[in-house]
Amino acid sequence: MADKPSLLIIGNSNVGKSSITKLLLPNPKKFKGKTGKQPGSTLLIKPTTLSQMPYDILDLPGFGYMKSPSRRREEHIKKQLVVHIEKHHKEYFFGLVVINILRIEDELKKYHFQNQITIPLTFELIKFLKEFDIPLLVVLNKIDKISVFDKKRIISLFINSAKDYGLNLIHVNERIDNDRSKTPYLEFSALKKTNLDKLKRTINTHLKN
């Protein structure tokens, strides 16, 4: 790992992690990173690092992110991810958990409402990262794809469901400094660059702490 502090960007496939990484770079148009990456059997950790940036960016897959039906392969990647976080968690000054807001209802229906003995993968990931005291921001991406009414309804459902797993999600504007019991979230659109300035300010604030 590099000497500079690292920003962790984590989430399932096709949630916009690569697009957000690109938007955080000094010259986004020159970014050659791939989007829509298809993971292999080994978790390759390669940071995005530029000399003019004060931090590196690590883009990692989330839990249960694979489209492949191979459960064994999925568990193998998950184990590698856990080992990586356990080994390198102190190098992350901040973490972005990127979520596709369009998938929230389906995930909660499958893992929360229809099956009470499971935990939604997003909540499992957040709880796992919080165990290592990594400051987090939940980025609800692709808000440009839904109406204002549906956005409010889905976010309310998300927040209320999270409480059942001991997670207190609040809007980033409401965050109380140094209160790690609360996890802030930000409505975002990588396509429209909605709240990009707020995202950058939040990252820089944690970088200085």
mmCIF file of N, CA and C in Angstrom, residues 29-111:
data_model
loop_
_atom_site.group_PDB
_atom_site.id
_atom_site.type_symbol
_atom_site.label_atom_id
_atom_site.label_comp_id
_atom_site.label_asym_id
_atom_site.label_seq_id
_atom_site.Cartn_x
_atom_site.Cartn_y
_atom_site.Cartn_z
ATOM 1 N N LYS A 29 -11.384 13.527 -17.178
ATOM 2 C CA LYS A 29 -11.419 13.095 -18.578
ATOM 3 C C LYS A 29 -10.206 12.246 -18.959
ATOM 4 N N LYS A 30 -9.142 12.349 -18.177
ATOM 5 C CA LYS A 30 -7.935 11.582 -18.465
ATOM 6 C C LYS A 30 -7.904 10.238 -17.747
ATOM 7 N N PHE A 31 -8.937 10.013 -16.926
ATOM 8 C CA PHE A 31 -8.985 8.769 -16.158
ATOM 9 C C PHE A 31 -9.205 7.583 -17.089
ATOM 10 N N LYS A 32 -8.318 6.595 -16.994
ATOM 11 C CA LYS A 32 -8.376 5.428 -17.886
ATOM 12 C C LYS A 32 -8.957 4.193 -17.209
ATOM 13 N N GLY A 33 -9.443 4.348 -15.973
ATOM 14 C CA GLY A 33 -9.977 3.201 -15.253
ATOM 15 C C GLY A 33 -11.213 2.636 -15.930
ATOM 16 N N LYS A 34 -11.423 1.352 -15.786
ATOM 17 C CA LYS A 34 -12.553 0.681 -16.399
ATOM 18 C C LYS A 34 -13.799 0.821 -15.521
ATOM 19 N N THR A 35 -14.945 0.861 -16.157
ATOM 20 C CA THR A 35 -16.205 0.853 -15.424
ATOM 21 C C THR A 35 -16.898 -0.473 -15.685
ATOM 22 N N GLY A 36 -17.753 -0.883 -14.776
ATOM 23 C CA GLY A 36 -18.449 -2.141 -14.936
ATOM 24 C C GLY A 36 -17.517 -3.336 -14.901
ATOM 25 N N LYS A 37 -16.525 -3.303 -14.028
ATOM 26 C CA LYS A 37 -15.529 -4.376 -13.969
ATOM 27 C C LYS A 37 -16.181 -5.704 -13.589
ATOM 28 N N GLN A 38 -15.752 -6.763 -14.249
ATOM 29 C CA GLN A 38 -16.195 -8.101 -13.892
ATOM 30 C C GLN A 38 -15.092 -8.775 -13.090
ATOM 31 N N PRO A 39 -15.304 -9.043 -11.801
ATOM 32 C CA PRO A 39 -14.261 -9.611 -10.963
ATOM 33 C C PRO A 39 -13.927 -11.047 -11.330
ATOM 34 N N GLY A 40 -12.676 -11.415 -11.109
ATOM 35 C CA GLY A 40 -12.249 -12.781 -11.357
ATOM 36 C C GLY A 40 -12.254 -13.553 -10.057
ATOM 37 N N SER A 41 -11.515 -14.645 -10.024
ATOM 38 C CA SER A 41 -11.504 -15.487 -8.838
ATOM 39 C C SER A 41 -10.600 -14.923 -7.756
ATOM 40 N N THR A 42 -9.785 -13.915 -8.104
ATOM 41 C CA THR A 42 -8.885 -13.297 -7.141
ATOM 42 C C THR A 42 -9.211 -11.815 -7.027
ATOM 43 N N LEU A 43 -9.204 -11.310 -5.817
ATOM 44 C CA LEU A 43 -9.488 -9.900 -5.584
ATOM 45 C C LEU A 43 -8.214 -9.092 -5.807
ATOM 46 N N LEU A 44 -8.168 -8.334 -6.888
ATOM 47 C CA LEU A 44 -6.989 -7.541 -7.218
ATOM 48 C C LEU A 44 -7.143 -6.148 -6.628
ATOM 49 N N ILE A 45 -6.188 -5.772 -5.790
ATOM 50 C CA ILE A 45 -6.240 -4.466 -5.132
ATOM 51 C C ILE A 45 -5.227 -3.549 -5.795
ATOM 52 N N LYS A 46 -5.714 -2.609 -6.571
ATOM 53 C CA LYS A 46 -4.831 -1.662 -7.245
ATOM 54 C C LYS A 46 -5.361 -0.253 -7.030
ATOM 55 N N PRO A 47 -4.657 0.550 -6.229
ATOM 56 C CA PRO A 47 -5.157 1.892 -5.928
ATOM 57 C C PRO A 47 -5.057 2.844 -7.112
ATOM 58 N N THR A 48 -5.978 3.787 -7.160
ATOM 59 C CA THR A 48 -5.876 4.890 -8.100
ATOM 60 C C THR A 48 -5.080 5.977 -7.398
ATOM 61 N N THR A 49 -3.905 6.268 -7.907
ATOM 62 C CA THR A 49 -3.022 7.228 -7.246
ATOM 63 C C THR A 49 -2.454 8.217 -8.252
ATOM 64 N N LEU A 50 -2.493 9.484 -7.884
ATOM 65 C CA LEU A 50 -1.933 10.548 -8.716
ATOM 66 C C LEU A 50 -1.087 11.447 -7.823
ATOM 67 N N SER A 51 0.011 11.950 -8.377
ATOM 68 C CA SER A 51 0.933 12.758 -7.578
ATOM 69 C C SER A 51 0.274 14.022 -7.037
ATOM 70 N N GLN A 52 -0.688 14.585 -7.786
ATOM 71 C CA GLN A 52 -1.319 15.831 -7.359
ATOM 72 C C GLN A 52 -2.480 15.627 -6.397
ATOM 73 N N MET A 53 -2.784 14.359 -6.084
ATOM 74 C CA MET A 53 -3.855 14.064 -5.126
ATOM 75 C C MET A 53 -3.284 13.782 -3.751
ATOM 76 N N PRO A 54 -3.920 14.297 -2.685
ATOM 77 C CA PRO A 54 -3.409 14.077 -1.319
ATOM 78 C C PRO A 54 -3.736 12.699 -0.764
ATOM 79 N N TYR A 55 -4.523 11.917 -1.496
ATOM 80 C CA TYR A 55 -4.878 10.579 -1.038
ATOM 81 C C TYR A 55 -5.025 9.640 -2.237
ATOM 82 N N ASP A 56 -4.910 8.347 -1.951
ATOM 83 C CA ASP A 56 -5.170 7.325 -2.957
ATOM 84 C C ASP A 56 -6.619 6.872 -2.846
ATOM 85 N N ILE A 57 -7.126 6.255 -3.904
ATOM 86 C CA ILE A 57 -8.496 5.745 -3.900
ATOM 87 C C ILE A 57 -8.467 4.241 -4.135
ATOM 88 N N LEU A 58 -9.114 3.509 -3.225
ATOM 89 C CA LEU A 58 -9.236 2.060 -3.355
ATOM 90 C C LEU A 58 -10.685 1.710 -3.662
ATOM 91 N N ASP A 59 -10.915 1.110 -4.799
ATOM 92 C CA ASP A 59 -12.251 0.699 -5.225
ATOM 93 C C ASP A 59 -12.377 -0.798 -5.005
ATOM 94 N N LEU A 60 -13.196 -1.185 -4.017
ATOM 95 C CA LEU A 60 -13.353 -2.597 -3.679
ATOM 96 C C LEU A 60 -14.792 -3.063 -3.902
ATOM 97 N N PRO A 61 -14.974 -4.345 -4.247
ATOM 98 C CA PRO A 61 -16.331 -4.880 -4.389
ATOM 99 C C PRO A 61 -16.977 -5.049 -3.020
ATOM 100 N N GLY A 62 -18.289 -5.079 -2.994
ATOM 101 C CA GLY A 62 -18.991 -5.282 -1.740
ATOM 102 C C GLY A 62 -19.331 -6.746 -1.526
ATOM 103 N N PHE A 63 -20.057 -7.033 -0.469
ATOM 104 C CA PHE A 63 -20.483 -8.393 -0.188
ATOM 105 C C PHE A 63 -21.584 -8.785 -1.187
ATOM 106 N N GLY A 64 -21.524 -10.012 -1.671
ATOM 107 C CA GLY A 64 -22.590 -10.524 -2.517
ATOM 108 C C GLY A 64 -22.764 -9.770 -3.810
ATOM 109 N N TYR A 65 -21.656 -9.348 -4.394
ATOM 110 C CA TYR A 65 -21.732 -8.488 -5.573
ATOM 111 C C TYR A 65 -21.724 -9.256 -6.874
ATOM 112 N N MET A 66 -21.479 -10.557 -6.847
ATOM 113 C CA MET A 66 -21.258 -11.299 -8.071
ATOM 114 C C MET A 66 -22.552 -11.725 -8.770
ATOM 115 N N LYS A 67 -22.544 -11.671 -10.101
ATOM 116 C CA LYS A 67 -23.673 -12.144 -10.891
ATOM 117 C C LYS A 67 -23.548 -13.638 -11.160
ATOM 118 N N SER A 68 -22.349 -14.164 -10.994
ATOM 119 C CA SER A 68 -22.107 -15.578 -11.233
ATOM 120 C C SER A 68 -22.895 -16.432 -10.245
ATOM 121 N N PRO A 69 -23.426 -17.577 -10.678
ATOM 122 C CA PRO A 69 -24.171 -18.459 -9.777
ATOM 123 C C PRO A 69 -23.271 -19.260 -8.833
ATOM 124 N N SER A 70 -21.954 -19.129 -9.011
ATOM 125 C CA SER A 70 -21.021 -19.899 -8.200
ATOM 126 C C SER A 70 -20.936 -19.334 -6.786
ATOM 127 N N ARG A 71 -21.588 -20.008 -5.852
ATOM 128 C CA ARG A 71 -21.588 -19.555 -4.459
ATOM 129 C C ARG A 71 -20.191 -19.691 -3.861
ATOM 130 N N ARG A 72 -19.500 -20.762 -4.235
ATOM 131 C CA ARG A 72 -18.151 -20.987 -3.702
ATOM 132 C C ARG A 72 -17.208 -19.865 -4.116
ATOM 133 N N ARG A 73 -17.302 -19.448 -5.351
ATOM 134 C CA ARG A 73 -16.446 -18.360 -5.847
ATOM 135 C C ARG A 73 -16.778 -17.052 -5.147
ATOM 136 N N GLU A 74 -18.054 -16.809 -4.937
ATOM 137 C CA GLU A 74 -18.494 -15.592 -4.255
ATOM 138 C C GLU A 74 -17.976 -15.550 -2.824
ATOM 139 N N GLU A 75 -18.050 -16.663 -2.134
ATOM 140 C CA GLU A 75 -17.561 -16.735 -0.758
ATOM 141 C C GLU A 75 -16.041 -16.562 -0.706
ATOM 142 N N HIS A 76 -15.350 -17.050 -1.742
ATOM 143 C CA HIS A 76 -13.892 -16.908 -1.818
ATOM 144 C C HIS A 76 -13.508 -15.429 -1.904
ATOM 145 N N ILE A 77 -14.203 -14.690 -2.759
ATOM 146 C CA ILE A 77 -13.931 -13.255 -2.908
ATOM 147 C C ILE A 77 -14.275 -12.512 -1.622
ATOM 148 N N LYS A 78 -15.385 -12.889 -1.009
ATOM 149 C CA LYS A 78 -15.799 -12.237 0.238
ATOM 150 C C LYS A 78 -14.738 -12.441 1.320
ATOM 151 N N LYS A 79 -14.188 -13.644 1.393
ATOM 152 C CA LYS A 79 -13.153 -13.928 2.384
ATOM 153 C C LYS A 79 -11.916 -13.062 2.137
ATOM 154 N N GLN A 80 -11.530 -12.910 0.877
ATOM 155 C CA GLN A 80 -10.379 -12.065 0.541
ATOM 156 C C GLN A 80 -10.638 -10.610 0.925
ATOM 157 N N LEU A 81 -11.867 -10.162 0.690
ATOM 158 C CA LEU A 81 -12.239 -8.794 1.037
ATOM 159 C C LEU A 81 -12.127 -8.570 2.536
ATOM 160 N N VAL A 82 -12.641 -9.509 3.316
ATOM 161 C CA VAL A 82 -12.580 -9.410 4.778
ATOM 162 C C VAL A 82 -11.135 -9.369 5.253
ATOM 163 N N VAL A 83 -10.308 -10.251 4.696
ATOM 164 C CA VAL A 83 -8.892 -10.288 5.081
ATOM 165 C C VAL A 83 -8.204 -8.977 4.740
ATOM 166 N N HIS A 84 -8.514 -8.417 3.577
ATOM 167 C CA HIS A 84 -7.898 -7.143 3.176
ATOM 168 C C HIS A 84 -8.261 -6.018 4.140
ATOM 169 N N ILE A 85 -9.544 -5.906 4.469
ATOM 170 C CA ILE A 85 -9.989 -4.850 5.390
ATOM 171 C C ILE A 85 -9.356 -5.030 6.755
ATOM 172 N N GLU A 86 -9.311 -6.254 7.242
ATOM 173 C CA GLU A 86 -8.711 -6.522 8.547
ATOM 174 C C GLU A 86 -7.245 -6.105 8.575
ATOM 175 N N LYS A 87 -6.552 -6.272 7.474
ATOM 176 C CA LYS A 87 -5.119 -5.975 7.409
ATOM 177 C C LYS A 87 -4.838 -4.499 7.171
ATOM 178 N N HIS A 88 -5.682 -3.839 6.390
ATOM 179 C CA HIS A 88 -5.367 -2.475 5.951
ATOM 180 C C HIS A 88 -6.324 -1.399 6.464
ATOM 181 N N HIS A 89 -7.221 -1.740 7.382
ATOM 182 C CA HIS A 89 -8.254 -0.776 7.780
ATOM 183 C C HIS A 89 -7.692 0.524 8.344
ATOM 184 N N LYS A 90 -6.530 0.487 8.959
ATOM 185 C CA LYS A 90 -5.960 1.703 9.546
ATOM 186 C C LYS A 90 -5.457 2.688 8.491
ATOM 187 N N GLU A 91 -5.304 2.236 7.266
ATOM 188 C CA GLU A 91 -4.825 3.098 6.193
ATOM 189 C C GLU A 91 -5.941 3.932 5.573
ATOM 190 N N TYR A 92 -7.189 3.594 5.900
ATOM 191 C CA TYR A 92 -8.325 4.320 5.333
ATOM 192 C C TYR A 92 -8.751 5.464 6.253
ATOM 193 N N PHE A 93 -8.676 6.667 5.753
ATOM 194 C CA PHE A 93 -9.108 7.815 6.550
ATOM 195 C C PHE A 93 -10.615 8.024 6.427
ATOM 196 N N PHE A 94 -11.214 7.412 5.388
ATOM 197 C CA PHE A 94 -12.641 7.593 5.149
ATOM 198 C C PHE A 94 -13.112 6.521 4.172
ATOM 199 N N GLY A 95 -14.391 6.166 4.265
ATOM 200 C CA GLY A 95 -14.936 5.164 3.367
ATOM 201 C C GLY A 95 -16.279 5.580 2.793
ATOM 202 N N LEU A 96 -16.467 5.347 1.509
ATOM 203 C CA LEU A 96 -17.742 5.589 0.845
ATOM 204 C C LEU A 96 -18.392 4.251 0.540
ATOM 205 N N VAL A 97 -19.574 4.028 1.089
ATOM 206 C CA VAL A 97 -20.345 2.828 0.767
ATOM 207 C C VAL A 97 -21.365 3.255 -0.283
ATOM 208 N N VAL A 98 -21.122 2.869 -1.528
ATOM 209 C CA VAL A 98 -21.959 3.321 -2.639
ATOM 210 C C VAL A 98 -23.098 2.332 -2.873
ATOM 211 N N ILE A 99 -24.300 2.875 -2.939
ATOM 212 C CA ILE A 99 -25.504 2.060 -3.109
ATOM 213 C C ILE A 99 -26.314 2.588 -4.291
ATOM 214 N N ASN A 100 -26.800 1.684 -5.110
ATOM 215 C CA ASN A 100 -27.733 2.046 -6.177
ATOM 216 C C ASN A 100 -29.112 2.151 -5.554
ATOM 217 N N ILE A 101 -29.646 3.360 -5.486
ATOM 218 C CA ILE A 101 -30.922 3.575 -4.800
ATOM 219 C C ILE A 101 -32.048 2.778 -5.460
ATOM 220 N N LEU A 102 -31.883 2.416 -6.725
ATOM 221 C CA LEU A 102 -32.906 1.654 -7.437
ATOM 222 C C LEU A 102 -32.998 0.208 -6.951
ATOM 223 N N ARG A 103 -31.963 -0.269 -6.260
ATOM 224 C CA ARG A 103 -31.943 -1.660 -5.811
ATOM 225 C C ARG A 103 -32.357 -1.840 -4.345
ATOM 226 N N ILE A 104 -32.524 -0.755 -3.629
ATOM 227 C CA ILE A 104 -32.768 -0.832 -2.189
ATOM 228 C C ILE A 104 -34.033 -1.622 -1.856
ATOM 229 N N GLU A 105 -35.129 -1.314 -2.542
ATOM 230 C CA GLU A 105 -36.389 -1.994 -2.236
ATOM 231 C C GLU A 105 -36.298 -3.503 -2.462
ATOM 232 N N ASP A 106 -35.684 -3.905 -3.558
ATOM 233 C CA ASP A 106 -35.554 -5.334 -3.856
ATOM 234 C C ASP A 106 -34.696 -6.046 -2.815
ATOM 235 N N GLU A 107 -33.618 -5.385 -2.390
ATOM 236 C CA GLU A 107 -32.734 -5.994 -1.391
ATOM 237 C C GLU A 107 -33.446 -6.153 -0.056
ATOM 238 N N LEU A 108 -34.164 -5.121 0.359
ATOM 239 C CA LEU A 108 -34.883 -5.193 1.634
ATOM 240 C C LEU A 108 -36.002 -6.233 1.577
ATOM 241 N N LYS A 109 -36.648 -6.334 0.437
ATOM 242 C CA LYS A 109 -37.723 -7.318 0.293
ATOM 243 C C LYS A 109 -37.168 -8.741 0.421
ATOM 244 N N LYS A 110 -36.019 -8.978 -0.201
ATOM 245 C CA LYS A 110 -35.434 -10.316 -0.219
ATOM 246 C C LYS A 110 -34.815 -10.703 1.117
ATOM 247 N N TYR A 111 -34.085 -9.772 1.743
ATOM 248 C CA TYR A 111 -33.305 -10.120 2.935
ATOM 249 C C TYR A 111 -33.892 -9.618 4.255
#
